[in-house]
mmCIF file of C-alpha atoms in Angstrom:
data_model
loop_
_atom_site.group_PDB
_atom_site.id
_atom_site.type_symbol
_atom_site.label_atom_id
_atom_site.label_comp_id
_atom_site.label_asym_id
_atom_site.label_seq_id
_atom_site.Cartn_x
_atom_site.Cartn_y
_atom_site.Cartn_z
ATOM 1 C CA MET C 1 12.112 -22.438 -1.378
ATOM 2 C CA SER C 2 12.148 -23.501 1.893
ATOM 3 C CA ASP C 3 9.483 -22.563 4.764
ATOM 4 C CA ASP C 4 12.166 -20.441 6.307
ATOM 5 C CA GLU C 5 12.818 -18.484 3.046
ATOM 6 C CA LYS C 6 8.895 -18.029 2.291
ATOM 7 C CA ALA C 7 7.931 -16.908 5.698
ATOM 8 C CA ALA C 8 11.296 -14.413 6.020
ATOM 9 C CA LYS C 9 9.814 -12.991 2.873
ATOM 10 C CA GLU C 10 6.826 -12.295 4.211
ATOM 11 C CA LEU C 11 7.672 -11.337 7.560
ATOM 12 C CA VAL C 12 10.164 -8.873 5.738
ATOM 13 C CA GLU C 13 7.543 -6.977 3.980
ATOM 14 C CA THR C 14 5.206 -6.955 6.907
ATOM 15 C CA LEU C 15 8.168 -5.749 9.074
ATOM 16 C CA ARG C 16 8.570 -2.940 6.506
ATOM 17 C CA ASP C 17 5.308 -1.634 6.056
ATOM 18 C CA GLY C 18 5.190 -1.672 9.729
ATOM 19 C CA GLU C 19 8.252 0.524 10.230
ATOM 20 C CA LYS C 20 7.094 2.683 7.406
ATOM 21 C CA GLY C 21 3.572 3.160 9.234
ATOM 22 C CA PHE C 22 4.535 3.686 12.600
ATOM 23 C CA THR C 23 7.048 6.217 11.189
ATOM 24 C CA ALA C 24 3.971 7.993 9.334
ATOM 25 C CA ALA C 25 2.103 7.557 12.389
ATOM 26 C CA ALA C 26 4.806 9.508 14.878
ATOM 27 C CA ASP C 27 4.566 12.343 12.375
ATOM 28 C CA LYS C 28 1.011 12.694 12.492
ATOM 29 C CA LEU C 29 0.939 12.372 16.238
ATOM 30 C CA ARG C 30 4.174 14.720 17.000
ATOM 31 C CA ASP C 31 2.439 17.799 17.392
ATOM 32 C CA GLY C 32 -0.906 16.758 19.024
ATOM 33 C CA ASP C 33 -2.162 16.580 22.312
ATOM 34 C CA HIS C 34 0.036 13.673 23.007
ATOM 35 C CA PRO C 35 3.421 13.799 21.526
ATOM 36 C CA GLU C 36 4.494 10.933 23.682
ATOM 37 C CA TRP C 37 2.246 8.553 21.538
ATOM 38 C CA ALA C 38 4.685 9.966 18.625
ATOM 39 C CA THR C 39 7.660 8.657 20.889
ATOM 40 C CA LEU C 40 5.929 5.096 21.203
ATOM 41 C CA MET C 41 5.363 5.409 17.512
ATOM 42 C CA GLN C 42 8.966 6.167 16.403
ATOM 43 C CA ARG C 43 10.076 3.560 18.998
ATOM 44 C CA LEU C 44 7.782 0.896 17.581
ATOM 45 C CA SER C 45 9.152 2.032 13.671
ATOM 46 C CA GLU C 46 12.737 1.487 15.158
ATOM 47 C CA GLU C 47 11.937 -1.901 16.624
ATOM 48 C CA ARG C 48 10.235 -2.827 13.215
ATOM 49 C CA ALA C 49 13.507 -1.954 11.536
ATOM 50 C CA GLY C 50 15.675 -3.783 13.541
ATOM 51 C CA PHE C 51 13.463 -6.994 13.365
ATOM 52 C CA ARG C 52 13.680 -6.870 9.204
ATOM 53 C CA GLN C 53 17.513 -6.452 9.708
ATOM 54 C CA GLU C 54 17.812 -9.374 11.968
ATOM 55 C CA ILE C 55 15.610 -11.633 9.359
ATOM 56 C CA VAL C 56 17.540 -10.248 6.203
ATOM 57 C CA ALA C 57 20.784 -11.078 7.906
ATOM 58 C CA LEU C 58 19.543 -14.619 9.066
ATOM 59 C CA GLY C 59 18.488 -15.154 5.225
ATOM 60 C CA HIS C 60 22.275 -13.712 4.240
ATOM 61 C CA ASP C 61 23.764 -16.528 6.747
ATOM 62 C CA TYR C 62 21.497 -19.315 4.990
ATOM 63 C CA GLY C 63 22.195 -17.732 1.379
ATOM 64 C CA ASP C 64 18.675 -16.452 0.605
ATOM 65 C CA ASP C 65 17.939 -12.968 -0.251
ATOM 66 C CA VAL C 66 14.421 -12.419 1.913
ATOM 67 C CA ASP C 67 14.765 -8.573 1.371
ATOM 68 C CA GLU C 68 12.979 -8.381 -1.755
ATOM 69 C CA SER C 69 9.734 -6.694 -2.029
ATOM 70 C CA GLY C 70 6.302 -7.563 -3.816
ATOM 71 C CA THR C 71 4.689 -10.589 -2.235
ATOM 72 C CA ALA C 72 0.943 -10.522 -2.624
ATOM 73 C CA ALA C 73 -0.163 -10.395 0.803
ATOM 74 C CA ALA C 74 2.075 -7.263 1.883
ATOM 75 C CA ALA C 75 0.884 -5.511 -1.597
ATOM 76 C CA VAL C 76 -3.151 -5.679 -0.163
ATOM 77 C CA HIS C 77 -1.847 -4.363 3.100
ATOM 78 C CA ARG C 78 0.606 -1.719 2.195
ATOM 79 C CA GLY C 79 -0.136 1.976 2.615
ATOM 80 C CA TRP C 80 -2.622 1.382 5.592
ATOM 81 C CA ILE C 81 -1.803 4.592 7.576
ATOM 82 C CA ALA C 82 -1.971 6.441 3.946
ATOM 83 C CA LEU C 83 -5.311 4.931 3.412
ATOM 84 C CA LYS C 84 -6.416 5.625 7.015
ATOM 85 C CA ASP C 85 -5.407 9.374 6.600
ATOM 86 C CA ALA C 86 -7.455 9.726 3.671
ATOM 87 C CA LEU C 87 -10.639 9.065 5.646
ATOM 88 C CA THR C 88 -9.249 10.627 9.271
ATOM 89 C CA GLY C 89 -6.818 13.573 8.357
ATOM 90 C CA ASP C 90 -4.818 14.210 11.504
ATOM 91 C CA ASP C 91 -7.417 12.603 14.053
ATOM 92 C CA ALA C 92 -5.254 10.732 16.477
ATOM 93 C CA GLY C 93 -8.022 8.255 17.357
ATOM 94 C CA GLY C 94 -7.754 7.489 13.399
ATOM 95 C CA VAL C 95 -3.964 7.139 13.828
ATOM 96 C CA LEU C 96 -3.896 5.150 16.287
ATOM 97 C CA GLY C 97 -7.281 2.797 14.915
ATOM 98 C CA ALA C 98 -4.524 2.175 11.831
ATOM 99 C CA ALA C 99 -1.614 1.485 13.536
ATOM 100 C CA ALA C 100 -4.034 -1.275 15.616
ATOM 101 C CA THR C 101 -5.062 -2.578 12.321
ATOM 102 C CA GLY C 102 -1.463 -2.917 11.057
ATOM 103 C CA GLU C 103 -0.571 -4.399 14.299
ATOM 104 C CA ASP C 104 -3.143 -6.975 13.966
ATOM 105 C CA HIS C 105 -2.004 -7.804 10.479
ATOM 106 C CA ALA C 106 1.678 -8.460 11.940
ATOM 107 C CA VAL C 107 0.724 -10.219 14.617
ATOM 108 C CA SER C 108 -1.307 -12.701 12.002
ATOM 109 C CA GLU C 109 1.523 -12.902 9.511
ATOM 110 C CA TYR C 110 3.870 -14.161 12.720
ATOM 111 C CA GLU C 111 1.211 -16.512 13.520
ATOM 112 C CA LYS C 112 1.374 -18.045 10.175
ATOM 113 C CA ALA C 113 4.693 -17.897 10.084
ATOM 114 C CA LEU C 114 5.041 -19.953 13.301
ATOM 115 C CA GLU C 115 2.619 -22.733 11.915
ATOM 116 C CA GLN C 116 5.115 -23.562 9.165
ATOM 117 C CA ASP C 117 8.043 -25.919 9.208
ATOM 118 C CA LEU C 118 11.009 -23.531 10.526
ATOM 119 C CA SER C 119 14.332 -24.335 11.184
ATOM 120 C CA ALA C 120 14.882 -24.459 15.331
ATOM 121 C CA GLY C 121 17.122 -21.106 15.168
ATOM 122 C CA PHE C 122 14.721 -19.093 12.840
ATOM 123 C CA ARG C 123 11.733 -20.035 14.756
ATOM 124 C CA GLU C 124 13.244 -18.934 18.055
ATOM 125 C CA VAL C 125 13.790 -15.501 16.170
ATOM 126 C CA VAL C 126 10.154 -15.416 15.071
ATOM 127 C CA SER C 127 8.773 -16.496 18.414
ATOM 128 C CA ARG C 128 10.853 -13.610 20.008
ATOM 129 C CA GLN C 129 9.618 -11.151 17.693
ATOM 130 C CA HIS C 130 6.063 -12.560 17.829
ATOM 131 C CA GLN C 131 5.885 -11.603 21.599
ATOM 132 C CA ALA C 132 7.080 -8.280 20.844
ATOM 133 C CA VAL C 133 4.860 -7.599 18.218
ATOM 134 C CA VAL C 134 1.839 -8.942 20.204
ATOM 135 C CA ALA C 135 2.991 -6.926 22.899
ATOM 136 C CA ALA C 136 3.448 -3.584 20.926
ATOM 137 C CA ARG C 137 -0.202 -4.390 19.266
ATOM 138 C CA ASP C 138 -1.619 -4.436 22.690
ATOM 139 C CA GLU C 139 -0.048 -0.953 23.872
ATOM 140 C CA VAL C 140 -1.463 0.538 20.706
ATOM 141 C CA LYS C 141 -4.830 -0.838 21.077
ATOM 142 C CA ALA C 142 -4.597 0.342 25.087
ATOM 143 C CA LEU C 143 -3.847 3.809 23.754
ATOM 144 C CA GLN C 144 -6.708 3.760 21.514
ATOM 145 C CA ALA C 145 -8.932 2.907 24.072
ATOM 146 C CA ALA C 146 -7.936 5.332 26.188
ATOM 147 C CA ASP C 147 -8.279 8.297 23.572
#
């Protein structure tokens, strides 16, 4: 398995988890004191879906099926919103904290991918997505600090 394929599989899982997590966060925040936070979470969920689709399409271009689930790292991280919800209920600060934790994980996965020997075209995509994920994490952490 190439470094591109290994990195792509990990990132696809991370992005799938982020997509689901941000959707859950948006659902929790929608009826709260800050509905604009729900709008942001939904936008980030859609961004993650787009990133995932982009990586899957690149994999298909190379003949790789990178859209299979079940990596060990992702399995450990999966359900980050559900776990946090069990502890915090509908508390906006708790939901933002879970989202920030999820984004820290996503940034870490992108950084691990960038340490690998990726092809030039895939590295360009991963680097661009990494910048967007870092910006999203910073945005979520700023909301968390303002709460």
